[in-house]
Structures are given as C-alpha cells and as structure tokens.
Coordinates of C-alpha atoms in Angstrom, one line a residue:
X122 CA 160.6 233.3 151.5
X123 CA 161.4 232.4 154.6
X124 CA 159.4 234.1 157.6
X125 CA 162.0 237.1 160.0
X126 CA 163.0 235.2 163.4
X127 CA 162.6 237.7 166.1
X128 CA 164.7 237.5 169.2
X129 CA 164.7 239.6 172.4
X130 CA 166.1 243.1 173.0
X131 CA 170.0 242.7 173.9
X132 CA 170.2 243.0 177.9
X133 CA 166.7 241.3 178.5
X134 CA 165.6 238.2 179.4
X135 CA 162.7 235.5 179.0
X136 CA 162.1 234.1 182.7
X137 CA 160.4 230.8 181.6
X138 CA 158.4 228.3 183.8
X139 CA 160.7 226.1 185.8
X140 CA 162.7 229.8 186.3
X141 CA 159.9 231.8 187.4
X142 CA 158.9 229.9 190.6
X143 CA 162.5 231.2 191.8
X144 CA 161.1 234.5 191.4
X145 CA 158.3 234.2 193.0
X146 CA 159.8 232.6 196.1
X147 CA 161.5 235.5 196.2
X148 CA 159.2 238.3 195.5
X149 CA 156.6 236.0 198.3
X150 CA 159.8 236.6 201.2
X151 CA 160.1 240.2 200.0
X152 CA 156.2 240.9 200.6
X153 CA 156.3 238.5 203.7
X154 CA 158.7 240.6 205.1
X155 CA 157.4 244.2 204.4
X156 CA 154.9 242.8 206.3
X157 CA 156.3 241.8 209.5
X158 CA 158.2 245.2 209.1
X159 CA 155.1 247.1 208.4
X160 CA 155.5 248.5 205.0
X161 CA 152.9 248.7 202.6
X162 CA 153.4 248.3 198.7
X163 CA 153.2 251.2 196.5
X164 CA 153.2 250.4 192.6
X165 CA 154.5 253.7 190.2
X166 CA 154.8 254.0 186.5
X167 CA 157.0 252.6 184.6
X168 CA 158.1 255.7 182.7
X169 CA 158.3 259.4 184.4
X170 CA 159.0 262.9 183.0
X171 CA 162.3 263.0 181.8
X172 CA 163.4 265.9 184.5
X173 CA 161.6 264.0 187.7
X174 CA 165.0 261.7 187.2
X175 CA 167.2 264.7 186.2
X176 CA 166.4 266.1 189.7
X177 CA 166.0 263.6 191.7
X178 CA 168.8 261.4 190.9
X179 CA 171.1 264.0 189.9
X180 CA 172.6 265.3 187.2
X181 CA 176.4 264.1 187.2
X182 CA 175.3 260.9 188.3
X183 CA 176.3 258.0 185.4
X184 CA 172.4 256.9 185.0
X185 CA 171.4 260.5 183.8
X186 CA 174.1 261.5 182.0
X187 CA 173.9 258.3 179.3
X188 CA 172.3 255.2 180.6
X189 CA 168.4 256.7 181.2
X190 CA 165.8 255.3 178.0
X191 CA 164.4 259.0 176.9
X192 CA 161.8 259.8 174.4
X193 CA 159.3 262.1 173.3
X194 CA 155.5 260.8 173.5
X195 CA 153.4 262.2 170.6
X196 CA 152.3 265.3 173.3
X197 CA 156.1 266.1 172.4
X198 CA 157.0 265.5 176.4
X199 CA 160.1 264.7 177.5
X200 CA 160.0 261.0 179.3
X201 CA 162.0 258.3 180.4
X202 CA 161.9 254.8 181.7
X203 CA 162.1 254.8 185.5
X204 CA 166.7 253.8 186.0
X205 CA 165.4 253.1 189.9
X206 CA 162.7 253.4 192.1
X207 CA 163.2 256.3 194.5
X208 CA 162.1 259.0 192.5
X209 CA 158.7 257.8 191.6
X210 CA 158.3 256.9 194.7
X211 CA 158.8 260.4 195.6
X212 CA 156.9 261.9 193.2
X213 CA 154.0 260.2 194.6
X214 CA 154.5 260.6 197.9
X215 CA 154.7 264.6 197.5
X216 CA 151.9 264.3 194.9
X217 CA 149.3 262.5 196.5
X218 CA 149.9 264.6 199.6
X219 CA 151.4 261.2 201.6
X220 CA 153.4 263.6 203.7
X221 CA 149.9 264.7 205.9
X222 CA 149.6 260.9 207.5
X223 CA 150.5 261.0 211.1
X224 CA 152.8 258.5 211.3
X225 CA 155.9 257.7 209.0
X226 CA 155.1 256.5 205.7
X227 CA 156.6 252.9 205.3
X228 CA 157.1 252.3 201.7
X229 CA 157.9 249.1 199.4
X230 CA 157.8 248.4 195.2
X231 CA 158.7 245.5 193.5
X232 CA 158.8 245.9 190.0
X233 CA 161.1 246.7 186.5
X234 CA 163.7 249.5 185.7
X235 CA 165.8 250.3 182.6
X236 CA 169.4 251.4 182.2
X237 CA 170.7 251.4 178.8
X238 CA 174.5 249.4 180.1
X239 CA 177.0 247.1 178.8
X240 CA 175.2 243.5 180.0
X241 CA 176.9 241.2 182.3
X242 CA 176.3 239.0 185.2
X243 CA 173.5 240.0 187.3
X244 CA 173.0 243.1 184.8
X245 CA 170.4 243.6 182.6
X246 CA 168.9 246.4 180.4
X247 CA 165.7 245.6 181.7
X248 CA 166.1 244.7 185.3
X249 CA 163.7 244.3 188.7
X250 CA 164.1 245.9 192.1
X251 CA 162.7 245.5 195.6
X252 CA 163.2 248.3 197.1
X253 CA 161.6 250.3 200.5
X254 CA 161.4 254.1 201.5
X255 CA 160.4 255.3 204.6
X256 CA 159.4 258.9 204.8
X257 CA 159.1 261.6 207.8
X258 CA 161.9 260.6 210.7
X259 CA 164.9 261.5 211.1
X260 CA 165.7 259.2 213.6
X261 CA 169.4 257.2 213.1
X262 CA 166.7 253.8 214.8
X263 CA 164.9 254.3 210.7
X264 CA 168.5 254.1 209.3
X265 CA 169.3 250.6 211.0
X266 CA 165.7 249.6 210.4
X267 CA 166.1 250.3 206.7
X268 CA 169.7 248.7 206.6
X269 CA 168.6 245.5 208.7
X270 CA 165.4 245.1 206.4
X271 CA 167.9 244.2 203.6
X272 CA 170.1 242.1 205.7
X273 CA 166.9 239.8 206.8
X274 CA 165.8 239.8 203.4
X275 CA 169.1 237.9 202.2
X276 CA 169.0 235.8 205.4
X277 CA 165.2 235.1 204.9
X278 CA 166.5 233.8 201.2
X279 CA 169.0 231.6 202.8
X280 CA 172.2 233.2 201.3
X281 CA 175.3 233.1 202.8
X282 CA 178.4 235.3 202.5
X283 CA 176.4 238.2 202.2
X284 CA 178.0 241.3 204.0
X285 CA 176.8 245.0 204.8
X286 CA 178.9 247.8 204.3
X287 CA 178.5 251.8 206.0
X288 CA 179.6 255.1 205.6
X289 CA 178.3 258.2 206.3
X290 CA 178.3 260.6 204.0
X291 CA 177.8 263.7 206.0
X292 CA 175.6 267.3 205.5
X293 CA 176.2 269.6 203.1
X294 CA 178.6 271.9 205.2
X295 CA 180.5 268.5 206.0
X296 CA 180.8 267.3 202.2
X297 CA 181.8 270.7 201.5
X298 CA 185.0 270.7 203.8
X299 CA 185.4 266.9 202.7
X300 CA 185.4 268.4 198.9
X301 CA 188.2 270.4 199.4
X302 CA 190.4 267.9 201.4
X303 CA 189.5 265.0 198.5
X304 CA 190.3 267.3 195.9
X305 CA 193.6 268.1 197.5
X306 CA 194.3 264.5 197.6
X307 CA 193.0 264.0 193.7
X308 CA 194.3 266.6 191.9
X309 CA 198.2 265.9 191.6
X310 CA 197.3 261.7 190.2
X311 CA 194.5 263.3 187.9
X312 CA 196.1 262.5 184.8
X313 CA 196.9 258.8 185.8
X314 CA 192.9 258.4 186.5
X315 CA 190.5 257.2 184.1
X316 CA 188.6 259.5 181.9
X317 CA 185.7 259.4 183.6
X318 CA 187.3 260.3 186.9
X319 CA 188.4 263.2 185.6
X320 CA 185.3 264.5 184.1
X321 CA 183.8 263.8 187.4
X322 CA 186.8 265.4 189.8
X323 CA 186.1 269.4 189.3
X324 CA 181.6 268.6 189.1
X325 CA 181.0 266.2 191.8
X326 CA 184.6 264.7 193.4
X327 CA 183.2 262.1 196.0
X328 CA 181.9 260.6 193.1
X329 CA 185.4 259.7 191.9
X330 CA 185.6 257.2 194.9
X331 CA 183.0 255.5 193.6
X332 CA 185.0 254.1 189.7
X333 CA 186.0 250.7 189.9
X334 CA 188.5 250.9 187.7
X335 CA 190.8 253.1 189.5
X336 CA 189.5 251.7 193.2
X337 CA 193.5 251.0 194.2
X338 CA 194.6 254.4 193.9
X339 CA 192.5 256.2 196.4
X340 CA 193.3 253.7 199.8
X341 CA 195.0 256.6 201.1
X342 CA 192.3 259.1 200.3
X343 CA 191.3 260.8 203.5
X344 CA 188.6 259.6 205.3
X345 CA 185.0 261.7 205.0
X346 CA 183.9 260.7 208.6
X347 CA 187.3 263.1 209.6
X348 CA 185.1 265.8 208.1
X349 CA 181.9 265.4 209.6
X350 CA 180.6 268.5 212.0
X351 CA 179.0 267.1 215.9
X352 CA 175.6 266.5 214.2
X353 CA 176.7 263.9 211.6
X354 CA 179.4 262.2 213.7
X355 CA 176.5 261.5 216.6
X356 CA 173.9 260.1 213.8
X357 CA 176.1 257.7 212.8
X358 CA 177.7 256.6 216.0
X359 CA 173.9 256.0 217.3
X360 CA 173.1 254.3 213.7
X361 CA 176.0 251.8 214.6
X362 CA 174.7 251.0 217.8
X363 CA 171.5 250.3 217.0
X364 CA 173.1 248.1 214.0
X365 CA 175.2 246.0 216.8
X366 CA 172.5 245.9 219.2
X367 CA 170.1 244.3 216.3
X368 CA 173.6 241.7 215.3
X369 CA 173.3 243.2 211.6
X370 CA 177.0 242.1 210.7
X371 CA 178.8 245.0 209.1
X372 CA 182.0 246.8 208.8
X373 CA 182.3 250.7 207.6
X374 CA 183.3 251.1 204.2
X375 CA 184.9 255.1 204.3
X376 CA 185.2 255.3 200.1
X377 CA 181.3 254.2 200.1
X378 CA 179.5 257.1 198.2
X379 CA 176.6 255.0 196.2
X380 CA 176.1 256.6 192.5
X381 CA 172.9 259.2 193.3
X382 CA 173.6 262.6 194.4
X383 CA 170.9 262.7 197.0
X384 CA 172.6 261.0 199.6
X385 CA 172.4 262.6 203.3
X386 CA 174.4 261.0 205.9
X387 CA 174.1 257.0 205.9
X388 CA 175.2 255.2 202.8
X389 CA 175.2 251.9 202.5
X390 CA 175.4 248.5 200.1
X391 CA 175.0 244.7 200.7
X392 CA 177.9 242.8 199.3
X393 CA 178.2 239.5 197.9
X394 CA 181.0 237.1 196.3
X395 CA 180.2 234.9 193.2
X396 CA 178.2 237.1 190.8
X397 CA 181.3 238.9 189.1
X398 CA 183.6 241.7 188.6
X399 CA 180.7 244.1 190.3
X400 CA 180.2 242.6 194.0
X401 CA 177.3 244.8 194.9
X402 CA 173.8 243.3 195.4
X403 CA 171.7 246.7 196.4
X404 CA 172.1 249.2 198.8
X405 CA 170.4 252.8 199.5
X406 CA 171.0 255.4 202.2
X407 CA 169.1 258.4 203.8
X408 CA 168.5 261.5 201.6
X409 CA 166.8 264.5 203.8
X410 CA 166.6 266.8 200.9
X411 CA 165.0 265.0 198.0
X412 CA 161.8 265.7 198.8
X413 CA 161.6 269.0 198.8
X414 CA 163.6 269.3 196.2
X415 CA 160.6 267.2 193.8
X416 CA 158.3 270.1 195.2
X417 CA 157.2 268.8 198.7
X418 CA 157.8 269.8 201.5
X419 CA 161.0 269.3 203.5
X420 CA 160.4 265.7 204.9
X421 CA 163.4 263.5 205.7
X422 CA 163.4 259.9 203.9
X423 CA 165.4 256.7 203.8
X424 CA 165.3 253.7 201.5
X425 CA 167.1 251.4 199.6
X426 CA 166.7 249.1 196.7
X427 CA 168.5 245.5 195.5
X428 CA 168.6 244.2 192.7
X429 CA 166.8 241.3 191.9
X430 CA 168.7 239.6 189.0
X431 CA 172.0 239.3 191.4
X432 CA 169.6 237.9 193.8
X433 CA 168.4 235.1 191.2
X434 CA 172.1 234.9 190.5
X435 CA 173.3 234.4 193.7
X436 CA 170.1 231.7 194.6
X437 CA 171.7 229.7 191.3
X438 CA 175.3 229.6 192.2
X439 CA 175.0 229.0 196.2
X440 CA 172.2 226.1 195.3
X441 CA 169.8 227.8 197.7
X442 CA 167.1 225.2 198.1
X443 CA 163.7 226.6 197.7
X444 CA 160.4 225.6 199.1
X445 CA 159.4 223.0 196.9
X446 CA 156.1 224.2 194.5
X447 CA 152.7 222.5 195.7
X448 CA 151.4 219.5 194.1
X449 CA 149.0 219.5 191.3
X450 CA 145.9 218.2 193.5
X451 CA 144.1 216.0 191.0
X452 CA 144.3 214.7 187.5
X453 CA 140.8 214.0 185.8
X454 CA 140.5 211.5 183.3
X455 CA 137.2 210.6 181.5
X456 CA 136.5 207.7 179.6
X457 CA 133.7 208.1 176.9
X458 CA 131.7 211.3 175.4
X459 CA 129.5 211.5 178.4
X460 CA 132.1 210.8 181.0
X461 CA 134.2 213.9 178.7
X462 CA 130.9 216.5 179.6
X463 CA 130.9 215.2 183.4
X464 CA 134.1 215.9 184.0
X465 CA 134.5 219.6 182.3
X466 CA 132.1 220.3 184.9
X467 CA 133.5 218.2 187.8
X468 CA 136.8 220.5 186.6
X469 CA 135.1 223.8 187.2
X470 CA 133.8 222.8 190.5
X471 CA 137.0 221.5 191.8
X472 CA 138.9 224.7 190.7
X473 CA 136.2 227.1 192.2
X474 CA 136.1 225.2 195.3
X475 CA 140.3 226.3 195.9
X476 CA 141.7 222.7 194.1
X477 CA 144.5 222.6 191.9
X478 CA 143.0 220.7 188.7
X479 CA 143.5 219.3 185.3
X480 CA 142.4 217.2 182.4
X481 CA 144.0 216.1 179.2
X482 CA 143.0 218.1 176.2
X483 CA 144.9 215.8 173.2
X484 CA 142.5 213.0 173.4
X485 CA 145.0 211.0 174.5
X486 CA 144.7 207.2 175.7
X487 CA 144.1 206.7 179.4
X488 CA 147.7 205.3 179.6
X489 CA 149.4 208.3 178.1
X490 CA 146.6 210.8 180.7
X491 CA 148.3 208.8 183.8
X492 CA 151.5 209.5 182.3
X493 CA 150.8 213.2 181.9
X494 CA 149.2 213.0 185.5
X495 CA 152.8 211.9 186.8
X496 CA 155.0 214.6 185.6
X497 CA 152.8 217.0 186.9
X498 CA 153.0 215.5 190.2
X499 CA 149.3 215.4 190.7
X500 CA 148.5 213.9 194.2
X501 CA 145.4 211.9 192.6
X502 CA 143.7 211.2 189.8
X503 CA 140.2 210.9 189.0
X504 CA 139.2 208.8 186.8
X505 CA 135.3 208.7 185.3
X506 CA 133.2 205.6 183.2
X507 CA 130.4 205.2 181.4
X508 CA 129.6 202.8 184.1
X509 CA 130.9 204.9 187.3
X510 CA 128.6 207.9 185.7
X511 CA 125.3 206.0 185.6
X512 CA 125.9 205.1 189.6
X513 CA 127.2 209.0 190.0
X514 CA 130.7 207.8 191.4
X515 CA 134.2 208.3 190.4
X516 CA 137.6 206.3 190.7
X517 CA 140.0 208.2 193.0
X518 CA 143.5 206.7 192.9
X519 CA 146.6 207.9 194.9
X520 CA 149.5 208.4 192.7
X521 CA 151.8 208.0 195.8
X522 CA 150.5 204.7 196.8
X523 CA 148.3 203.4 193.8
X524 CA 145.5 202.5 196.2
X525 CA 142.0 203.3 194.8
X526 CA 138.7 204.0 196.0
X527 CA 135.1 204.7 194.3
X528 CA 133.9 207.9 195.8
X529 CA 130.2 209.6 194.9
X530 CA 130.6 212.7 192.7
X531 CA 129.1 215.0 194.5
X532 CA 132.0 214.0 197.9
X533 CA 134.6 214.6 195.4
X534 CA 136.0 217.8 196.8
X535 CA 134.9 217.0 200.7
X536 CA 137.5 213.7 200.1
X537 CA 140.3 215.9 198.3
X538 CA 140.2 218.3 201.1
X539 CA 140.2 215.2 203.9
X540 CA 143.3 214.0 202.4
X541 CA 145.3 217.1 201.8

C-alpha cells in the first residue's frame, strides 16, 4: 500500500537554498537600515486574542470580516493568527508600559502573517512583513521619516520604478463632512457597484474607494483633502515639504484610504509595476487613536509595513543583482584512517576560529572530494597524508590558481586568515 504524499498548505511556500539567500539580502538591508534610522526590532507572537485584531484593525475592514485564521485554544479562548503587524505591536507597546520612555519609541518586526485569500502573484496565505512603528510624536517630520524609510528601503534593494503615493485622510470631524459629500456622490451609481461596495457604502464609505474592481467609477468622486478643517490641511502641507526637501519622489493619490480603519491623517502605499493585477508593494499611515483605543493611553503613532513576497517578486523580475554569497573558505580532505581523526579535529578548530569549513562525509575518492570542493566554491582545500601527519603539515592548494603549498597544522588558520 502505497505510503500518503504530503504536500504544502495551498497559499504557502517552501523557500529552498539557492532562494533563501534572496531573503536574507533582504531582511540584512531591512535591519541595516533600521539601524542607520534608529529603530530597534521588536518580535510579537504569532497569534493574538481574536478581539486585539477586531479592535485594532477594525471591524468593517475585509481582513476581519473573512480573511483572519480564528480558533479556539483548549482554554476555549478566542485567537487568531496575527493578518499584519500593527496591532501586536501595539499591544506590546501599551502592555509593557513602552509609552513611559522619554523619547519616541522607534519600532521595527520582520516576521510571518496569515490571511486566509485567493493566492496570486506576490500573495500568499502565509506571508512576511517588514514593517516599522514609531510611537509618541505627532510631528508631520515622523510622517516623512516613516514614508522615506520605505522609499530607501526599495532604493537600498536596487529596484527601480518604484513610486510613493499620499493622501491625507483627515480627523474625525473632517472624515465626517467628507462622509456625507462621498455618500452624496455614491448613492445614485449604488446599484451599478459591486456587491461588496455596497455592503461597505452605508458602514464605512471611504472604504468604497479602496475596491479595485469598480476603481473607474469614482475619478470624479470629490476629493477628501476639500474636506479637511485648518489642522489637517497644515499637517499635510508640512508633511509634503519635508517629503520634497528629503527628494522622496511622490505624487498624491486623493482615493488613497489603505484597508484598516485606524488611519489618522497621512496614508500612504509604495507602488510598483510587474508583480500583477494588484500594484501595491506596502504602505501604512499615521493612526493617533489606536492606542488608546488597545487600552493605553492616548499616544500618537505612525508605521507602515511591505510586503515581503512582492519584494522577492519584484528582485526576480527586474534581475536585481545581489551581493554575491561568501566563499566556502576551505575544503578538507584526508587521506587514510588517521589523517580522517586529524582532520575532524582540524574541522572544529577551523570553524570555531570564524572559518567557513567542510569535509566529505560519503567516503568518496580524493578526485570526487575536489570535485565537491569546486561546486561549493571553496577558496582552498586542505588536503592531509599519512605522510604530511607524521611531519604535522598539511597540503594547502588554491582552487583559483592551483598553486600549492605545505603549511604546519598548527599555522593552518593564521595562513587562511593571511590570505582572505
């Protein structure tokens, strides 16, 4: 009977060697640069209470109403896979009292999410974010900083074509005077709009701007930056200026409303072409009260969060060329049961002194070793005798030049290091 086959989840993926180094070239620039920015990592769960999402994210927003992974633990709680990073981040910001540091808390994560969603390009069920939140300003300079974080980070990658687009999406009095206008504008096509427009038009209408099916129909929507009151209009004039003074190339986007509810007055995503029907590669915005609406206190925050797999996508189909891996540093080869003792230990020492290191573990032929040492790329091998063991020496070739020399065992590593 033959044995079951298993196969991944639908809407995952196996990131196998030869893929991953991509990743980690970019996760290293991510890190890299929430360093010169001065953001320290924070890692959260990977699942949450069920209503930490319901609350934070909102509740009319697509990933709560049907694309969150919910279940009940055997304690008969209600939790979910995390759909984005924000809210954790959040939660343990207010939780572990973050809010009492004296300066602004600089935030980053790098790390998994789940939305249960029809796979395509660049979409997964499973999928990874990098994503920063800054906490405690409300200063338009933390906006552009946020917003030109995630422009650097594409440059930093070497993309190209990438573009930023703004909006502002105002205060509550301002959204609420927008609300009326845009339903005044919806209401008479309603029944020509898709179905999930018009579940969305009466509970949360700026939301309706957002469908990208129905995207033609609303060019002649009125503009929310008509509605904004004296306070919202000056934060996003000054977070434009400091945008052109830092040369972050954007344009404003006025039906840009991002999918979470908790957006306060900038909104805004990082385009890119190539990577399918959906065009957007991350984006975040400011969000003044989703802090104390976790259960802390009323601190002002700013983030934003791309995804990862469009990244990978986009690194594939431009050809981005990435820093090539390092060298293995030395193959070891030993000829001969004694020479096979020497150099398990010569292994060890070479590995704990910082060298990259191998050995052949098939019993192979000295001819099918050097082999093995070449498509590994190993910079040298090492190659111990009977004879070369009862002097204490080793056989140090150069794979690049096939020039050889007998060095004494105990130099080994101080000859690696001369010639790295």
């Amino acid at each position: 009977m033959a044995k079951e086959r298993f196969e991944k989840p639908t809407g995952t993926q196996d990131v196998l060697p030869g893929a991953v180094e991509r990743w980690q070239f970019v996760e290293e620039k991510a890190r890299d640069l929430c360093r010169r920015f001065n953001y320290r990592e924070i890692r959260t769960p990977m699942f949450e209470h069920t209503e930490l999402f319901e609350r934070g994210v909102g509740e009319t927003t697509d990933i709560v109403e049907g694309e969150m992974y919910t279940f009940k633990d055997k304690g008969d709680r209600d939790l979910a896979l995390r759909p984005e990073g924000t809210a954790g981040v959040v939660r343990a910001y207010v939780q572990n009292k973050l809010y009492g540091e004296p300066d602004v808390s600089k935030l980053y994560y790098i790390g998994p999410m789940f939305r249960y969603e029809r796979p395509q390009a660049g979409r997964y069920r499973q999928f990874h974010q990098f994503g920063v939140e800054a906490f405690g300003a409300v200063d338009p300079a933390i906006d552009a900083e946020v917003v030109s974080l995630g422009y650097q980070f594409c440059k930093d990658l070497g993309l190209s074509g990438v573009r930023v687009e703004i909006n502002s999406v105002g205060n509550i009095p301002s959204r609420a005077a927008y609300r009326e206008k845009l339903l005044g504008f919806l209401r008479p096509m309603k029944d020509s709009l898709c179905s999930d427009c018009q579940r969305r038009m009466e509970r949360n209408p700026l939301r309706v701007l957002d469908c990208k099916i129905d995207q033609a129909k609303f060019v002649d929507a009125p503009s929310i930056l008509d509605s904004l009151d004296e306070e919202c209009t000056v934060h996003f004039a000054k977070v434009r200026a400091h945008l052109d003074a830092m040369g972050v190339d954007y344009s404003v986007n006025t039906r840009l409303v991002r999918g979470l509810d908790y957006y306060t007055h900038t909104a805004f995503e990082y385009k890119a072409a190539g990577i399918g029907s959906i065009d957007t590669v991350g984006g975040g915005g400011r969000y003044n009260g989703l802090v104390a609406e976790i259960g802390g206190p009323d601190q002002p925050g700013v983030g934003l969060g791309i995804g990862l797999e469009r990244i990978q996508l986009i690194l594939e189909n431009q050809k981005v060329e990435l820093d090539a891996p390092k060298p293995l540093d030395v193959y070891l080869i030993a000829l001969g049961e004694e020479a096979e003792a020497e150099i398990t230990k010569q292994l060890f020492i070479l590995r704990s002194q910082g060298f990259s290191a191998e050995r052949d573990y098939l019993g192979r032929k000295m001819k099918a070793q050097m082999k093995s040492a070449d498509r590994m790329s190993a910079r040298y091998t090492a190659i111990l005798g009977e004879e070369e063991l009862q002097r204490g020496e080793i056989a140090l070739k150069s794979m690049a030049t096939g020039e050889q020399r007998t060095v004494k065992l105990e130099d080994l590593g101080e000859v690696l290091a001369e010639q790295a």
